Structures are given as C-alpha cells and as structure tokens.
Short mmCIF file of C-alpha atoms in Angstrom, two decimals:
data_model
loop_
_atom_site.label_atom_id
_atom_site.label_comp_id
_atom_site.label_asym_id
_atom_site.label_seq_id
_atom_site.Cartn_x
_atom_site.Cartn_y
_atom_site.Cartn_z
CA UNK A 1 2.83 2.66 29.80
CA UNK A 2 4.81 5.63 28.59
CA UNK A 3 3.03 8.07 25.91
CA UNK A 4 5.59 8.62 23.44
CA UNK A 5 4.03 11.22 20.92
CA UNK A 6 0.59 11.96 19.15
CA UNK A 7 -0.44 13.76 15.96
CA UNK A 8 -3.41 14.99 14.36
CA UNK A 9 -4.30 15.23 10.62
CA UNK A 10 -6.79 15.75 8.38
CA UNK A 11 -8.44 12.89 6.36
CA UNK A 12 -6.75 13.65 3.14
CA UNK A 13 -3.92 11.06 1.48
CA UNK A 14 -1.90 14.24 0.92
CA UNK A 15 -1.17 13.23 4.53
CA UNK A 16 -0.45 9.71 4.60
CA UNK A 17 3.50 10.98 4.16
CA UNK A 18 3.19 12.71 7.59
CA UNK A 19 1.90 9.80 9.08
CA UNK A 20 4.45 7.16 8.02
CA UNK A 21 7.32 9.78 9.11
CA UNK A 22 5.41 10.01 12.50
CA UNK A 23 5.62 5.95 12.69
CA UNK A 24 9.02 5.96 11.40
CA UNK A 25 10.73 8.52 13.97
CA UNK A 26 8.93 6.92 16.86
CA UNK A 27 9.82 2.84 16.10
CA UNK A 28 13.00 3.76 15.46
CA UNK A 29 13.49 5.00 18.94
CA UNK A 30 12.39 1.38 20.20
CA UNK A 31 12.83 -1.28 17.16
CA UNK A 32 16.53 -1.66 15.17
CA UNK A 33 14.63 -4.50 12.75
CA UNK A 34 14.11 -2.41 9.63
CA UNK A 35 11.74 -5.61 8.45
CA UNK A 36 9.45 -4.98 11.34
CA UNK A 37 9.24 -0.81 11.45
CA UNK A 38 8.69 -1.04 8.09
CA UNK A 39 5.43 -3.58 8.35
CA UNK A 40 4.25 -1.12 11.02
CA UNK A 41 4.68 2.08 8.88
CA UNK A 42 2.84 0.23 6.35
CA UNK A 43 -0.23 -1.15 8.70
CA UNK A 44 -0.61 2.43 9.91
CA UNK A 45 -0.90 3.48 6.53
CA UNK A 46 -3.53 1.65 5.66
CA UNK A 47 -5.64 2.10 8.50
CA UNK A 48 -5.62 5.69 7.61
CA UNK A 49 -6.09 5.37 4.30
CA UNK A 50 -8.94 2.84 4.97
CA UNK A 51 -10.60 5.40 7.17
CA UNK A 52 -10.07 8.07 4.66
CA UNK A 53 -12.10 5.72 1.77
CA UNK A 54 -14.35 4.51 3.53
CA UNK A 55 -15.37 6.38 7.08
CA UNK A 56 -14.65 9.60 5.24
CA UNK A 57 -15.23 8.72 1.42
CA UNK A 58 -12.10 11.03 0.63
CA UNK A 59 -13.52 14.32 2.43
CA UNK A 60 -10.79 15.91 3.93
CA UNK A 61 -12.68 18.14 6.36
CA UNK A 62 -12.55 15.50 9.04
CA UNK A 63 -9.36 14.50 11.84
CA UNK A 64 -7.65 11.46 12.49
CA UNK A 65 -5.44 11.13 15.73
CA UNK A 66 -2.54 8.60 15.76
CA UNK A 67 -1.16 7.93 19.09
CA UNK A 68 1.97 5.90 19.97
CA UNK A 69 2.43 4.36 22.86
CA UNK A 70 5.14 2.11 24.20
CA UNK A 71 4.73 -0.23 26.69
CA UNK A 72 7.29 -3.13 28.60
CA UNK A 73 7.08 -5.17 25.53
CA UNK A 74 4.42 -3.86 23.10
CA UNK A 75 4.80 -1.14 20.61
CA UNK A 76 1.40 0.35 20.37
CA UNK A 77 -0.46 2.53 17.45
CA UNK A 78 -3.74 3.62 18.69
CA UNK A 79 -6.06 5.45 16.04
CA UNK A 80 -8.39 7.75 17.06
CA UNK A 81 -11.60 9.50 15.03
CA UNK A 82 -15.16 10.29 14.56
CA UNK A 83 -17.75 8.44 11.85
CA UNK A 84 -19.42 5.16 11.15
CA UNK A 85 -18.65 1.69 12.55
CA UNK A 86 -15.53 -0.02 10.72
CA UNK A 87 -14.30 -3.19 12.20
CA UNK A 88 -11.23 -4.29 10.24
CA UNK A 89 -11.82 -7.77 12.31
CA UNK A 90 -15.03 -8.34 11.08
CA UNK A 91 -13.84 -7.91 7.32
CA UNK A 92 -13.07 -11.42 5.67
CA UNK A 93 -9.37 -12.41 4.49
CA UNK A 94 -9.72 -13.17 0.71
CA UNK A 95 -9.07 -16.07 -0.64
CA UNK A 96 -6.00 -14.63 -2.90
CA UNK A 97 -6.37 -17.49 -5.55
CA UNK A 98 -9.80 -16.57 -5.92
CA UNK A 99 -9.00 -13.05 -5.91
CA UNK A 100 -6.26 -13.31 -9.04
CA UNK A 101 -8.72 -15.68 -10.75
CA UNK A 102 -11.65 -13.26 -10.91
CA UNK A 103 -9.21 -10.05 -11.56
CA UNK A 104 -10.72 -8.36 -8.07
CA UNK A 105 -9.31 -5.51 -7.32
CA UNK A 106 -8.76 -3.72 -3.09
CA UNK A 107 -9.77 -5.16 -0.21
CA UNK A 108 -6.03 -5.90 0.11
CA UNK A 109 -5.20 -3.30 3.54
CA UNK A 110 -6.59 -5.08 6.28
CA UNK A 111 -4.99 -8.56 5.37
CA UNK A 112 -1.56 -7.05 5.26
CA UNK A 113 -2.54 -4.69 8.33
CA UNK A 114 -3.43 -8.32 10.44
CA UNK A 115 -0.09 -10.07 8.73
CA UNK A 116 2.21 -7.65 9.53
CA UNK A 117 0.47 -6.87 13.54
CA UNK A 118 0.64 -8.85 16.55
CA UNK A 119 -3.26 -7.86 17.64
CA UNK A 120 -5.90 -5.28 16.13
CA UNK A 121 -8.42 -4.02 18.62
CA UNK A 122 -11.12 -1.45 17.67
CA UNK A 123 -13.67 0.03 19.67
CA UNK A 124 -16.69 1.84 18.39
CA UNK A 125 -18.89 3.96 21.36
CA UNK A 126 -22.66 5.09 20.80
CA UNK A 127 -21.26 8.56 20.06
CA UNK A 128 -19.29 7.71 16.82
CA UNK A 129 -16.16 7.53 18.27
CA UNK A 130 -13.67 5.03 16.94
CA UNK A 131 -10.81 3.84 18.47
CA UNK A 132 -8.40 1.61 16.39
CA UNK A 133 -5.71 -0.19 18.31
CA UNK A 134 -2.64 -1.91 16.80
CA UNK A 135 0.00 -4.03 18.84
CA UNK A 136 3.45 -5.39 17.94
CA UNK A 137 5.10 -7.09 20.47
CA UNK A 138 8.82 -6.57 20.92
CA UNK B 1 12.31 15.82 -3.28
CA UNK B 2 8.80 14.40 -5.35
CA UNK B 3 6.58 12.44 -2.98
CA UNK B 4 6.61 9.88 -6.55
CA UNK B 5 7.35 10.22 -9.85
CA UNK B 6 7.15 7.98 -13.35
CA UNK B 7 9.08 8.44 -16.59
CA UNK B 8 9.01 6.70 -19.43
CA UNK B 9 11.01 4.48 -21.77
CA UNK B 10 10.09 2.86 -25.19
CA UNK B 11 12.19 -0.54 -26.65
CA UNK B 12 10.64 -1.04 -29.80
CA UNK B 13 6.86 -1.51 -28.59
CA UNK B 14 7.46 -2.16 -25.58
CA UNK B 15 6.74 0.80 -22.68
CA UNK B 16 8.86 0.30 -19.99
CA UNK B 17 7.38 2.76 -16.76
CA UNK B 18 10.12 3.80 -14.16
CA UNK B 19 8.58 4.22 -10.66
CA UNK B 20 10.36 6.75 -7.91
CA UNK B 21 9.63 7.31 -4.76
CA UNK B 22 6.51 6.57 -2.77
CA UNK B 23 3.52 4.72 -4.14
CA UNK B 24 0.58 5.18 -1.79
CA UNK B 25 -2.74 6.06 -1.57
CA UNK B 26 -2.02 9.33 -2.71
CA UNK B 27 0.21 8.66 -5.29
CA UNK B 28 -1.04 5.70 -7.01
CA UNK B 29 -3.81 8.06 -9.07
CA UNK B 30 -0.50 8.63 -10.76
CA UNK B 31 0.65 5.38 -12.09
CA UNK B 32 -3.34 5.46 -12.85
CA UNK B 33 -2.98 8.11 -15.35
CA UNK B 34 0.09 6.49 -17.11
CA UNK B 35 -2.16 3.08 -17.66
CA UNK B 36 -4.79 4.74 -18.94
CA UNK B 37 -3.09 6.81 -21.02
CA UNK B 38 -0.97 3.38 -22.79
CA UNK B 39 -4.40 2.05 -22.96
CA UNK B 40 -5.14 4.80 -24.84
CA UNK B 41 -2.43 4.17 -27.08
CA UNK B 42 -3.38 0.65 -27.90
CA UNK B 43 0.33 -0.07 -25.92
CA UNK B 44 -0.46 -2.78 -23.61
CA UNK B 45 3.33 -4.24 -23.58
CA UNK B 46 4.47 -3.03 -20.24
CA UNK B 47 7.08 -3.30 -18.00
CA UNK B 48 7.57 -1.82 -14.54
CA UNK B 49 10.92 -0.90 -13.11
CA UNK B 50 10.90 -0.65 -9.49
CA UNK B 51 14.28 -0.05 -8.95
CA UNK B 52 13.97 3.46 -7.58
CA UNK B 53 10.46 2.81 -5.02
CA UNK B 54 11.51 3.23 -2.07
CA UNK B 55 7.34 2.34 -0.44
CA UNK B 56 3.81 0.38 -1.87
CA UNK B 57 1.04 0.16 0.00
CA UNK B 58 -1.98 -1.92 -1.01
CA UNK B 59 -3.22 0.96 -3.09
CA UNK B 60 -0.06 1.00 -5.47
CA UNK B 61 -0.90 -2.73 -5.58
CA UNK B 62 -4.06 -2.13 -6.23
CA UNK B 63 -3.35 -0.56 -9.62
CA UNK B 64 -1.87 -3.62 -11.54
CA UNK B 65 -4.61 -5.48 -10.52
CA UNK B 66 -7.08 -2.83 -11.95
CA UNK B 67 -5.35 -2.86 -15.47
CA UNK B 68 -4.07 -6.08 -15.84
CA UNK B 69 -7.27 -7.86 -17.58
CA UNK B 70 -7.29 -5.42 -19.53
CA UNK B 71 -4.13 -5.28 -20.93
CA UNK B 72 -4.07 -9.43 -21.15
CA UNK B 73 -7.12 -9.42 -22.95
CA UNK B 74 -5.07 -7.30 -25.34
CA UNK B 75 -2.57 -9.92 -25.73
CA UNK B 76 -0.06 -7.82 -23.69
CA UNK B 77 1.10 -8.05 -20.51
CA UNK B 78 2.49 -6.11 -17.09
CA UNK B 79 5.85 -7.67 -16.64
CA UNK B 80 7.42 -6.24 -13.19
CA UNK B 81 11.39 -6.26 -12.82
CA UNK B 82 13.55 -4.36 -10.01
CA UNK B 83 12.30 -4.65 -6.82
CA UNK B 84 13.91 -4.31 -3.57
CA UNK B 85 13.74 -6.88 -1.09
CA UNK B 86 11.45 -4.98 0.69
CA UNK B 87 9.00 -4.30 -2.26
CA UNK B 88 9.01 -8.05 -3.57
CA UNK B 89 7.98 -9.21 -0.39
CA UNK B 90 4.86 -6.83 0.17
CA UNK B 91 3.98 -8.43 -3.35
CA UNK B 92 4.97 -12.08 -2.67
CA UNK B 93 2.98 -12.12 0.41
CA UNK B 94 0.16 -11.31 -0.74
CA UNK B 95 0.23 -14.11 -3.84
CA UNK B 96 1.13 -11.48 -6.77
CA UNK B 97 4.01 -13.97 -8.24
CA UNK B 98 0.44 -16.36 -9.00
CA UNK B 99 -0.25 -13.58 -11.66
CA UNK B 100 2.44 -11.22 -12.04
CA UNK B 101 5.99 -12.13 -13.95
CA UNK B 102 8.40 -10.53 -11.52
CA UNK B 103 12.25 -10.39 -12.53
CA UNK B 104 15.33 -9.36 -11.35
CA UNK B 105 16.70 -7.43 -14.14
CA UNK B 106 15.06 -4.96 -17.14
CA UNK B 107 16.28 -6.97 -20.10
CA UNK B 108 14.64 -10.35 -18.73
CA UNK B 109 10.90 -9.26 -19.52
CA UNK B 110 12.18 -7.28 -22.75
CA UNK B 111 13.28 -10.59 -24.06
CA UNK B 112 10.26 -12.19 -23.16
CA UNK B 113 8.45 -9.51 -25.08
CA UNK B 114 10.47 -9.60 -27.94
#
C-alpha cells in the first residue's frame, strides 16, 4: 500500500474547503472519472462535517486527520480523531418518502457517504480514538 | 474568489436567489439568512438559480428542506431551475424531484408563478 499524503485540520467548516482540495489533488492523480472523484470529495466532506456536528458540536479546538492511501485497486480515505463513538454503519438509511412526507430535515450525509463508497469501516478503541475508513475500488 | 455567494433578483413578486460557488456546511448558514430574511418579508415565491454552484453537500440540501413547509404553508413555493448535471444528480438521488419542482431554464418556474 503506498501512503500518498495526509493532512491535519481543525474541526471548524471554515475547513471543509481544504479538505475537498486535499481529496481533489490526490484522486486526480489515480481516477480520470470526474463522476467518481467528485462522489469521493463529497463523502469526505461529510464525514468531516458529521464529526464536526456531532463528535465536536461545532468546537473548533479539536483535530481531524485525513489520510489517503492508494492501494492495487482501492482508493482509500482513512479519517482519523479523538471523541465519542460514531458509527455511520449503525445509523439507519431513511426512508426518503417518509422523510419528504413529514418535512424532516438532515440525517442526509451518511446515506450519500454509503451511495457514493464502495465500503465504510470505522473503528472506535477504549481510548477515544476513532478511525473512519472509506474505500472506492478502482 | 468567494468560497459562495447569493444575489438577488425580483420579477414582479417573485424572488429569484442566484447561488455561486460552494454550498457546504460552512456556507449554507448563508442561503439560511436569505430564507429567513424573505420570510421576513412575507415573500415566499422563490426560485433558485443554480447555474453558477459549482458544489452541495447534504447541508446545502438541508436548507430547502428546512424552509420549504414553511413557505408552502404560505401558499408559495421553492421552485429550483439551473443545475448542472452534477448538482441535479446529488438532488435526484436522494428523492428531491418527489418534492422539489426542478427545471431547466429561469423563465419555466416564473411562468408557473405567474
């Protein structure tokens, strides 16, 4: 597995423009599909911006690491930070017909984050470290 | 360059919001302020060009859904024209033509308003 580049912000939105440049500079090395570097930029995003909300309740005194990794045939975005447990795999898909009837409003992140990527792993250790893996194969 | 900006257009009373740039997270407190603020103003026929957004994320998204009761129950509307390819289908995959009008040019949704 080759370690392609890594950066480290803090938990603020202000920042979710450095992140997506991060994603975008690095797929474009490895993917030519503008459909599918563009679904990753956007999956990243809102894995930050989920731990941002919720892990960090918009206090930006905290750091997020994104990692990206390429392997033979996986293209690998592996988040990295400190807080509470937050499986995005243990979140329920809404029912969207449901969710336009009643008005309902977020919650709308993680089902485009497991649309748009081939496998979401996330670890959580005793110590409060988090470890949020996303795969696309190519 | 702005991260994302909004200006504004009236046709007759109709307020039709121009979005530029990126509409994140971040950003979306923006387009926020500009409901609010027609809400405000008892102006609850809207339509939203997208013909300059480049990016949405589920929080931009997030936005229509949080005003768009309200505005209905107002007998007015959020009418959505413009998009890219790549914007519509962040919307259409996620269901939003089940609630949302969404056209391919400005002066569809006027009509409809008018």
């Amino acid at each position: 597995m080759e370690n392609t580049a890594k950066i480290s912000i803090n938990s603020s939105t202000k920042n979710l423009m450095e992140v997506r440049n991060f994603i975008e500079v690095n797929a474009k090395k490895y993917l030519s599909d503008s459909n599918i570097i563009n679904q990753i930029i956007l999956s990243v995003d809102e894995a930050c911006t989920n731990i941002i909300k919720h892990t960090y309740k918009f206090d930006e005194n905290h750091t997020i690491e994104i990692e990206n990794l390429i392997s033979k045939n996986q293209f690998i975005v592996k988040i990295s930070y400190n807080g509470d447990e937050f499986d995005p795999n243990k979140r329920s898909i809404p029912d969207m017909k449901e969710y336009f009837a009643k008005y309902k409003v977020g919650g709308l992140g993680i089902p485009l984050m497991k649309k748009f990527m081939d496998k979401i792993d996330y670890l959580h250790t005793i110590n409060n470290f988090n470890e949020l893996t996303m795969v696309k194969y190519i | 360059m702005e991260e994302f900006n909004i200006s504004e257009k009236t046709n007759n009373d109709v307020t039709i919001l121009y979005l530029e740039g990126f509409l994140d997270a971040h950003t979306s407190v923006e387009l926020e302020k500009s409901f609010e603020k027609l809400i405000g103003e008892n102006k609850y026929k809207i339509i939203v060009n997208f013909e300059k957004l480049s990016y949405i994320s589920s929080a931009g998204l997030g936005v229509f859904m949080a005003y768009i009761e309200t505005i209905r129950n107002n007998s007015g509307d959020i009418k959505l024209c413009k998009m890219s390819d790549k914007i519509y289908n962040i919307f259409d995959m996620l269901g939003f033509p089940i609630l949302f009008e969404i056209y391919k040019e400005e002066v569809e949704p006027i009509d409809k308003f008018n």
